[in-house]
Coordinates of C-alpha atoms and ligand atoms in Angstrom, one line a residue:
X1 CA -60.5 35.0 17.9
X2 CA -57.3 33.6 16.8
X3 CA -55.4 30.5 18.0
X4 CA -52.5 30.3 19.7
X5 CA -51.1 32.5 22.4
X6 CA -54.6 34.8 22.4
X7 CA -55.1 35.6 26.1
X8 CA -58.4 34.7 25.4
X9 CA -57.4 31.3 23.7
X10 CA -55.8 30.2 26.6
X11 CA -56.9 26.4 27.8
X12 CA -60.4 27.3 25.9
X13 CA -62.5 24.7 24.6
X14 CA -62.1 24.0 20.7
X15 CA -65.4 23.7 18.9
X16 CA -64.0 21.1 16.7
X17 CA -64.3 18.6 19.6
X18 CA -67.6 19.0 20.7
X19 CA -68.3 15.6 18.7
X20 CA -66.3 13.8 22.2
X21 CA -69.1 15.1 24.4
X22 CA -71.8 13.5 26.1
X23 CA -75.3 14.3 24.8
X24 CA -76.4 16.9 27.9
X25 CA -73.1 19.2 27.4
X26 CA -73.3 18.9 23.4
X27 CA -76.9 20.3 23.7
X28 CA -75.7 23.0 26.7
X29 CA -72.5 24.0 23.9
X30 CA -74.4 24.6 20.9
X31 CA -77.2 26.5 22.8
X32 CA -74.3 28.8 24.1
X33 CA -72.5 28.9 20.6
X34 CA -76.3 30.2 19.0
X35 CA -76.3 32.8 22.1
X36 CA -72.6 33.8 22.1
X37 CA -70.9 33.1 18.7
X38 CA -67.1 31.8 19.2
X39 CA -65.9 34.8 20.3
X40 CA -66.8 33.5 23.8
X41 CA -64.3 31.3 25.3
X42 CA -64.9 28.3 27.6
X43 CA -62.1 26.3 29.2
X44 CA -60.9 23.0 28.7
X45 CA -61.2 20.4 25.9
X46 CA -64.4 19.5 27.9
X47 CA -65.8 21.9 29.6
X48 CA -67.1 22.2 33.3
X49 CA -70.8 23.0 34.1
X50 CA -70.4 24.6 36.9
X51 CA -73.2 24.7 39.9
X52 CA -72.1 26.2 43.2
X53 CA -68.8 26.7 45.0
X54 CA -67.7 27.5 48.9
X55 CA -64.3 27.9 49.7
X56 CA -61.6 26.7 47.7
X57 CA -63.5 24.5 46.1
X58 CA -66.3 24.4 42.8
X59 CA -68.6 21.4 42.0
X60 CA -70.4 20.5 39.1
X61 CA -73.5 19.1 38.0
X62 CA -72.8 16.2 39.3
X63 CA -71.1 16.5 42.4
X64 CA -67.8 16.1 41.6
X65 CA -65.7 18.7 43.5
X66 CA -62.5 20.6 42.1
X67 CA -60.1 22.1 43.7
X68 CA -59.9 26.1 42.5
X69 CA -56.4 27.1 42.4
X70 CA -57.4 29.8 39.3
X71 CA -59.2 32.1 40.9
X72 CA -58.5 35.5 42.1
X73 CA -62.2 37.0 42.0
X74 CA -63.6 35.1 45.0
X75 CA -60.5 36.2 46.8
X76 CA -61.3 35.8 50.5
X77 CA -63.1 32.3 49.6
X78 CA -66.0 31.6 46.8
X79 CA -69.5 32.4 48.4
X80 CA -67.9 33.9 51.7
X81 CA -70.9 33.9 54.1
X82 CA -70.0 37.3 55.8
X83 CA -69.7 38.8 52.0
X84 CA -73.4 37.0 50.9
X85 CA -74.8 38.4 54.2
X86 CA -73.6 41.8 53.7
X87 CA -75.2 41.9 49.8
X88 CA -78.6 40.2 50.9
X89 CA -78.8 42.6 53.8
X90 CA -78.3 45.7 51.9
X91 CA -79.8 44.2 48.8
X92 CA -83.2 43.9 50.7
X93 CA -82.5 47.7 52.3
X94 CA -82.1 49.6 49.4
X95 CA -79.7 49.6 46.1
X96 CA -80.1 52.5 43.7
X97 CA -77.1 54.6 41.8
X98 CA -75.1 57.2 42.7
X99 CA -76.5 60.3 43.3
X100 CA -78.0 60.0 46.6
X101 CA -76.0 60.2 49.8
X102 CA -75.2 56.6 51.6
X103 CA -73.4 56.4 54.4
X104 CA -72.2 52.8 53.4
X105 CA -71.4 53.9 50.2
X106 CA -69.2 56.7 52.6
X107 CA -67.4 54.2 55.3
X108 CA -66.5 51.9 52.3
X109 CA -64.3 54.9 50.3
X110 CA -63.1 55.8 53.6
X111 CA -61.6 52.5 54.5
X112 CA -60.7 51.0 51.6
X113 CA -58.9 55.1 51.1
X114 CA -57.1 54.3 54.8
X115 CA -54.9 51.3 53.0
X116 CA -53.3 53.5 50.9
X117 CA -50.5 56.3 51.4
X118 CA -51.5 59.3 53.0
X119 CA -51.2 61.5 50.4
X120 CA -53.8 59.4 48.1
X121 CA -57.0 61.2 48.5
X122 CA -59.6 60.5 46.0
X123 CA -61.7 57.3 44.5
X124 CA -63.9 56.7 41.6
X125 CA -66.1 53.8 41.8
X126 CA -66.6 51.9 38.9
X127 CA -68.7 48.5 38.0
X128 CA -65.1 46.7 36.0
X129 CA -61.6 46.4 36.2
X130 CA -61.6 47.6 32.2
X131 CA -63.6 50.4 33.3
X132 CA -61.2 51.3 36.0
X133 CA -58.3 51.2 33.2
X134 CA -60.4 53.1 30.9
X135 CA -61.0 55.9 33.8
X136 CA -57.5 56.0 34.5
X137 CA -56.5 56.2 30.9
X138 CA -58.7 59.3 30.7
X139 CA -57.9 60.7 33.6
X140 CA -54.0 60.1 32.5
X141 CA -54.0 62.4 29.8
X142 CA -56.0 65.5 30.9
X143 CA -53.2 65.2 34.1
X144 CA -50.2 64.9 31.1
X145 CA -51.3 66.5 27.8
X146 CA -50.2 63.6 26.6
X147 CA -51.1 60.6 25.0
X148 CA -48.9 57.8 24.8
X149 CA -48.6 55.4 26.8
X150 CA -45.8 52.4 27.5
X151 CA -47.5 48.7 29.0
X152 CA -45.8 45.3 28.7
X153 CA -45.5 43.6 26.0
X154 CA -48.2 40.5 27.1
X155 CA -50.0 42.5 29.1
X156 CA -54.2 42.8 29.9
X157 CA -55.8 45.6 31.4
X158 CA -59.0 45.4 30.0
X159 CA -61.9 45.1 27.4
X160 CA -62.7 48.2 26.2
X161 CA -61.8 50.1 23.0
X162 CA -59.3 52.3 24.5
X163 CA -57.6 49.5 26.7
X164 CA -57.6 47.0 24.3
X165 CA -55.1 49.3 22.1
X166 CA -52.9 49.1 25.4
X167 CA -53.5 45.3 26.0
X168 CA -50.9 43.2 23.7
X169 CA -52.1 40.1 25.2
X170 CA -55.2 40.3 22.8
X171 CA -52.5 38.7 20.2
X172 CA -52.4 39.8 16.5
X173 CA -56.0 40.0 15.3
X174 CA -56.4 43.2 18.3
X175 CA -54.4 46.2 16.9
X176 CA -52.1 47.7 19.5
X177 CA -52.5 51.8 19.4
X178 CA -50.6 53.3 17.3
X179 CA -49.7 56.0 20.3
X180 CA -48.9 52.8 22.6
X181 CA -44.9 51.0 22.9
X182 CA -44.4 47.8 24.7
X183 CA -41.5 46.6 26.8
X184 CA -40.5 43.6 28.2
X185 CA -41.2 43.1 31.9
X186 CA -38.9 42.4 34.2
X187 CA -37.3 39.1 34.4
X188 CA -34.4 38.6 37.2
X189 CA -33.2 35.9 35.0
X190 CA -32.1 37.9 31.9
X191 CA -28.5 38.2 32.0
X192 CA -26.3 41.7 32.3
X193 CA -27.4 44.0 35.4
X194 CA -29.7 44.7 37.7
X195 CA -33.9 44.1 36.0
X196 CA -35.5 47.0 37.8
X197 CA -32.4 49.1 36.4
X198 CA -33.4 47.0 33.0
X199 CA -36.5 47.2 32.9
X200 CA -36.2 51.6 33.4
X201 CA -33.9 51.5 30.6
X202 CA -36.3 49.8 28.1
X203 CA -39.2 52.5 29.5
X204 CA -36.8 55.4 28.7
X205 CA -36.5 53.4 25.4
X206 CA -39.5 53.1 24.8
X207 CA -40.6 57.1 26.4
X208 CA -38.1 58.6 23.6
X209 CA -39.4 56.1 20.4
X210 CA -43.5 57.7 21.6
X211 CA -41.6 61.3 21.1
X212 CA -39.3 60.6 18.5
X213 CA -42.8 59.8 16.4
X214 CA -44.7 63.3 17.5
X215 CA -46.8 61.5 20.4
X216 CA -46.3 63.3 23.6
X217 CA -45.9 60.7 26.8
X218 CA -48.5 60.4 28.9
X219 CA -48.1 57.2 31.2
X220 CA -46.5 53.7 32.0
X221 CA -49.3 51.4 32.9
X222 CA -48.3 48.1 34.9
X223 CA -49.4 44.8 36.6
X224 CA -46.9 44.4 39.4
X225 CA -46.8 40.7 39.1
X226 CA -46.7 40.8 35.7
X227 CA -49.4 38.5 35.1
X228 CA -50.5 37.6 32.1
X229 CA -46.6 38.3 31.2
X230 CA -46.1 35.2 33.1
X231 CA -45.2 36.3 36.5
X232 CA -42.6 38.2 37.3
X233 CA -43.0 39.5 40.9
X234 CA -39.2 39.8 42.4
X235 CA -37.5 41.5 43.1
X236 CA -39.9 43.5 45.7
X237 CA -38.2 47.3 45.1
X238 CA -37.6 46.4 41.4
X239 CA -40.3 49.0 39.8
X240 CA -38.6 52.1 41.6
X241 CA -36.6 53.2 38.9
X242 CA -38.8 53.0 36.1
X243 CA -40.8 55.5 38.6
X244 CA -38.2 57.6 38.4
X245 CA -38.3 57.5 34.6
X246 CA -41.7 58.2 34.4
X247 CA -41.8 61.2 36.5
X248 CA -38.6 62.8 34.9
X249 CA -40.8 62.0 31.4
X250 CA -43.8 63.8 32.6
X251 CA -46.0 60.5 32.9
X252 CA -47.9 59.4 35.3
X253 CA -47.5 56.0 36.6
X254 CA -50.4 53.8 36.4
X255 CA -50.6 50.5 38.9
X256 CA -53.2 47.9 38.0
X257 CA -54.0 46.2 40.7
X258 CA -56.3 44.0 39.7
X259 CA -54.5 40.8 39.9
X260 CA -52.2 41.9 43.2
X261 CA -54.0 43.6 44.9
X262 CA -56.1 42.9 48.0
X263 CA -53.2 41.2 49.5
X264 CA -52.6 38.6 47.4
X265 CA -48.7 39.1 47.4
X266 CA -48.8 38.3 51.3
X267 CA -46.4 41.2 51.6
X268 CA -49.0 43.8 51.4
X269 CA -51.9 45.3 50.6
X270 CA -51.4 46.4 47.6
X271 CA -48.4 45.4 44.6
X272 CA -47.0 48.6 44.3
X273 CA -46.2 48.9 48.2
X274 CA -43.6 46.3 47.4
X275 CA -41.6 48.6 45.2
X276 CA -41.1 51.4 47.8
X277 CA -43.5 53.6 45.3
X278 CA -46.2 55.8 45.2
X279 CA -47.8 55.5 42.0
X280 CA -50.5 58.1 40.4
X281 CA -53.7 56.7 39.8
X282 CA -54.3 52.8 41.1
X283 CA -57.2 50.4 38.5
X284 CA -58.8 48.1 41.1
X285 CA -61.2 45.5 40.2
X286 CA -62.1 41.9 40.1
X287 CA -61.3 41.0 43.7
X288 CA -62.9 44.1 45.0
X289 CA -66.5 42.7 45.5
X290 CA -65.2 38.9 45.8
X291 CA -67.6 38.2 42.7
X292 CA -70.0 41.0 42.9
X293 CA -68.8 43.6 40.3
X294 CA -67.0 46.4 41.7
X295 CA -64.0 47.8 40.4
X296 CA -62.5 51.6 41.3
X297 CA -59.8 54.0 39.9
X298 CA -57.3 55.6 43.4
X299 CA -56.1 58.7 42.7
X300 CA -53.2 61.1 43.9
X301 CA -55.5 64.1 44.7
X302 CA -54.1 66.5 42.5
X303 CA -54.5 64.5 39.4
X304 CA -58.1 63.8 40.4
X305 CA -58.5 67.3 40.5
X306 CA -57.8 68.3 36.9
X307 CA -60.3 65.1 35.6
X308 CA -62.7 66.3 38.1
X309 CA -62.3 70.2 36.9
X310 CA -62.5 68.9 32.9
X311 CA -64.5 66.3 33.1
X312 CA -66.3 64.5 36.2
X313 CA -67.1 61.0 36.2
X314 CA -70.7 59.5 36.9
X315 CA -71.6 56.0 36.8
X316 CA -74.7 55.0 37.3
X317 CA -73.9 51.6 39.0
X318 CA -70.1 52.2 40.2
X319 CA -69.9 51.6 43.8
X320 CA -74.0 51.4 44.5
X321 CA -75.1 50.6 47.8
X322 CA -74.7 46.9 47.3
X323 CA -71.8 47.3 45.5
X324 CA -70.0 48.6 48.8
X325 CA -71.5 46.5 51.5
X326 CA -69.8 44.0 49.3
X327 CA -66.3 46.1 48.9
X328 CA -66.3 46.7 52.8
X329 CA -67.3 42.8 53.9
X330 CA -64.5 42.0 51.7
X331 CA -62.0 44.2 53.6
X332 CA -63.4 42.9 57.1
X333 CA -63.0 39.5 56.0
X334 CA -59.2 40.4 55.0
X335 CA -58.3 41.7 58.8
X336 CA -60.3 38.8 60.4
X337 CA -59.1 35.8 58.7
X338 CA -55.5 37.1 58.1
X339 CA -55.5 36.9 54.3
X340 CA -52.6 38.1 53.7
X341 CA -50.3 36.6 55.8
X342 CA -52.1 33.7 55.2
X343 CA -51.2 34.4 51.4
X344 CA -47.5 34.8 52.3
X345 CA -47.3 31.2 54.6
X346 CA -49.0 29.1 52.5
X347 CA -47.2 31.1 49.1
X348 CA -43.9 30.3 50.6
X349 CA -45.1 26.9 51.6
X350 CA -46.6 26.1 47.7
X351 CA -43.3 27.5 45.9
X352 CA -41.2 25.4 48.4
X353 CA -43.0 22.5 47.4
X354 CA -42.9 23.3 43.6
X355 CA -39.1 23.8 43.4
X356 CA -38.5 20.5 45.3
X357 CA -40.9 19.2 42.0
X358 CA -38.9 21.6 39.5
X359 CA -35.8 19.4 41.0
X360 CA -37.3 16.0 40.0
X361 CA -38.8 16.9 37.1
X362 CA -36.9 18.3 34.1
X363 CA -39.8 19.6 32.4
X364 CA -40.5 22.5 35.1
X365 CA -37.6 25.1 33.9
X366 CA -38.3 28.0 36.8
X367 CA -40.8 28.4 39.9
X368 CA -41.6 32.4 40.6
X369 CA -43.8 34.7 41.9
X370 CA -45.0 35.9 45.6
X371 CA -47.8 35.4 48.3
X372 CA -50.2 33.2 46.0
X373 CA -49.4 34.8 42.9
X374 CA -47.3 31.9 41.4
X375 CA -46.0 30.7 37.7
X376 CA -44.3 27.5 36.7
X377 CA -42.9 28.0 33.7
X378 CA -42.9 24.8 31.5
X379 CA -39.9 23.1 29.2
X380 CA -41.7 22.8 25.9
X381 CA -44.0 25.3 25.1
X382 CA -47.9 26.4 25.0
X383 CA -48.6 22.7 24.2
X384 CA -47.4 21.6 27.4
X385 CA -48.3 23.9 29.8
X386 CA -52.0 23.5 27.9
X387 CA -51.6 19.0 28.2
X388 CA -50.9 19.8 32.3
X389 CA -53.9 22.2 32.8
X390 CA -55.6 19.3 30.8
X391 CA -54.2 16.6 33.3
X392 CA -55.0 18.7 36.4
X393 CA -58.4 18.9 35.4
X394 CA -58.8 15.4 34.7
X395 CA -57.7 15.3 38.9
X396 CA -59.8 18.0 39.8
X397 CA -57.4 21.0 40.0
X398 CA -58.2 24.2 38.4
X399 CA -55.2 26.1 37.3
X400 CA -54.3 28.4 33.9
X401 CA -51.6 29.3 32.0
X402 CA -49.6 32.5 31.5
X403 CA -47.0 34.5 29.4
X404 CA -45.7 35.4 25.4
X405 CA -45.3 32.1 24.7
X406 CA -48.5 30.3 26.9
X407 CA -46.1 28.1 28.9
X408 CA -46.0 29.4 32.4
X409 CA -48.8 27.9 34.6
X410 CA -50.9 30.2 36.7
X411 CA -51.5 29.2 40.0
X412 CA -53.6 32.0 42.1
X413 CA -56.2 30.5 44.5
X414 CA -58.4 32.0 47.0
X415 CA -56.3 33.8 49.5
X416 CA -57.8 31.2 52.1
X417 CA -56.4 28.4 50.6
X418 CA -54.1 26.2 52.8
X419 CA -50.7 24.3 53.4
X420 CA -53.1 21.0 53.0
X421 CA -54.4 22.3 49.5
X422 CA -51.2 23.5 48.4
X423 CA -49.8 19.9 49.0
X424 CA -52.9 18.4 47.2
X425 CA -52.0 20.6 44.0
X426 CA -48.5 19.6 44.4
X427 CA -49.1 15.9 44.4
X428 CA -51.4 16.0 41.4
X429 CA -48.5 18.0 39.4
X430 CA -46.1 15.5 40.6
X431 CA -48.1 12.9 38.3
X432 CA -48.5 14.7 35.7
X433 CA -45.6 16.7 34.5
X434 CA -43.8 15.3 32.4
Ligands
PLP501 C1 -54.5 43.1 35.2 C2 -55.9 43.2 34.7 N1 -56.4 44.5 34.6 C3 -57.7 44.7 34.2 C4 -58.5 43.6 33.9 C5 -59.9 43.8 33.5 O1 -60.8 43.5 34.5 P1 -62.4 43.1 34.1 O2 -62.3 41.8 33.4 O3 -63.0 43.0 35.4 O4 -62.9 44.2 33.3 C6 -58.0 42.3 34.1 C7 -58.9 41.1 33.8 O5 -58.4 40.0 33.7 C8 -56.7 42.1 34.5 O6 -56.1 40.9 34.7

């Protein structure tokens, strides 16, 4: 794994220092190194041994609590009691794979189906969000013929062989396919036009370079917050045209909602809804379960139909019993609590607060992002954005960084986070950016 701007280097330990440790976590380090090899990042300069978390908040061995501001998995709160209910219940009923009829398994697809647009029809359960990619991936070229595909140019989608060719955030030591073209995302900054009208432009670019070298399109593949980019969320309506492009091209457009979905945007369930589109096949994952793996591929029925006729899709754990008592506690938890307009108060409340910072501190050079989907982007570079995760650590704040050049910093808490924790985060950044 190489230095640098690696999405997998990001505020990870470095090896080197394990000589500043204490005894305990020099021992716990090399007895993960022996088990793992380095190819297994840890963050921070000293890392955190972790021991249980509730809420918005994670404490460690010895007690001391920190303040998770990182973390989209456990999305409706880390160890949600209605969520660890439902998987003990069903988890002491009956969990087995996928070829027996469950009725939980049923109401699950159904309701989690309801929150998208009518004409979506089918779902694939799957165990990862890399999985879900892969699936759609598959699915996207026996729909198209095709195989290229266009993603942007830091973006993640996933772990496996296939999706790592189409996830440039791996940096240069992970070989982008050669059937794959990246654009920028959108930034509302940029000068000259309208980014939505941009950003289409540099798809169509990007559509007629894949053709122009034999390779016949197959789909545009895109995180609507443009996460790992380093957030760029607004504005809401911007992805329409590059729809457009798409369809015109013969693609099918891909949404990963991984990171925005499950209504962490605060403006909807899911990203693409934003942006007045209806995509073709949707990757969901990581906050599907709130920690318990579950991931799932949405499909527009048609498309589903020609995988389904050439192919079919079994997997022997994707969306077991447990699995969906998880998915569908999740969902309830959602409507109960009022996630996401929580996410879009407290959102608006946090960037506020952050631009009144970026105002008295020279160093913060642009606030963005929706809901609690949020990047800072630093003055200064990777090194930075890496000494400020650093210092919030050192206060008990948990936060990461984002983007080509590492110095956006990623703030994307638990969707019940509130106005009093935003303000905590917000006084801790206040001492120590610089
Ligand atoms: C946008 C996006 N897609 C897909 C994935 C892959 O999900 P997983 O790590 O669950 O396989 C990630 C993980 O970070 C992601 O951020």
């Amino acid at each position: 794994m190489t230095e640098g701007h690696s999405i997998l280097a990001m505020s990870a330990f470095d090896a080197s220092n394990a000589g500043d440790l204490g005894q305990d976590m020099q021992d716990l380090v090399a007895r993960r190194l022996r088990v793992f090899g380095a190819g297994s990042p840890l963050f921070y300069r000293t890392p955190i041994h972790m021991q249980r978390a509730e809420g918005v908040w994670m404490y460690d061995q010895a007690g001391t609590r920190y303040l998770d501001c990182y973390n989209n998995v456990p999305s409706v709160g880390h160890c949600h009691p209605h969520v660890v209910a439902a998987i003990a219940r069903q988890a002491a009923t009956l969990n087995t794979h996928t070829r027996y009829i469950d009725e939980g398994v049923l109401n699950y697809a159904e309701q989690l189906l309801a929150t998208f647009p009518p004409d979506f029809g089918k779902i694939a359960f799957t165990c990862t969000g890399s999985e879900s990619s892969d699936l759609a991936l598959r699915i996207a070229r026996l729909a198209t013929g095709g195989t290229g595909f266009v993603v942007t140019e830091t973006a993640y989608h996933g772990n496996t062989s296939a999706v790592s060719e189409i996830s440039p955030s791996y940096g240069a030591d992970v070989p982008i396919g050669l059937h794959v073209r990246t654009v920028k995302p959108p930034d509302a900054r940029a000068p000259g036009g309208d980014p939505g009208e941009n950003f289409a432009a540099s798809v169509e670019a990007a559509i007629a370079d894949l053709r122009r070298h034999g390779v016949r399109f197959a789909g545009l593949m895109l995180d609507s917050v443009f996460s790992s980019d380093g957030v760029f969320a607004e504005p809401a309506g911007m992805l329409a045209p590059a729809s457009a492009v798409v369809r015109q091209a013969g693609g099918v457009f891909i949404a990963d909602e991984v990171q925005p979905g499950f209504g962490r945007t605060g403006e909807a369930m899911w990203g693409f809804m934003r942006h007045g589109i209806t995509p073709d096949l949707v990757v969901l994952g990581k906050p599907m379960g709130n920690g318990f793996p579950i991931g799932a591929v949405v499909a527009r029925p048609e498309i589903f139909e020609v995988f389904s006729r050439g192919a079919g899709y079994f997997n022997t754990f994707g969306g077991n019993p447990v699995a969906a008592a998880a998915g569908l506690a999740v969902l309830e938890v959602l409507r109960r609590e009022s996630l996401i307009e929580n996410a879009r108060k407290v959102g608006a409340h946090f960037r506020e607060g952050l631009r009144t910072l970026a105002a008295r501190h020279s160093a913060i050079a642009d606030v963005r992002g929706v809901g609690l989907y949020i990047g800072v982007e630093l003055h200064g570079g990777a090194g930075r954005a890496r000494a400020v995760v650093e210092a919030m650590r050192a206060r008990h704040v948990l936060l990461g960084t984002a983007g080509s050049r590492g110095n956006v910093l990623k703030l994307r808490p638990p969707l019940c986070f509130t106005r009093a924790h935003a303000d905590m985060v917000l006084q801790a950044l206040d001492d120590v950016v610089q």
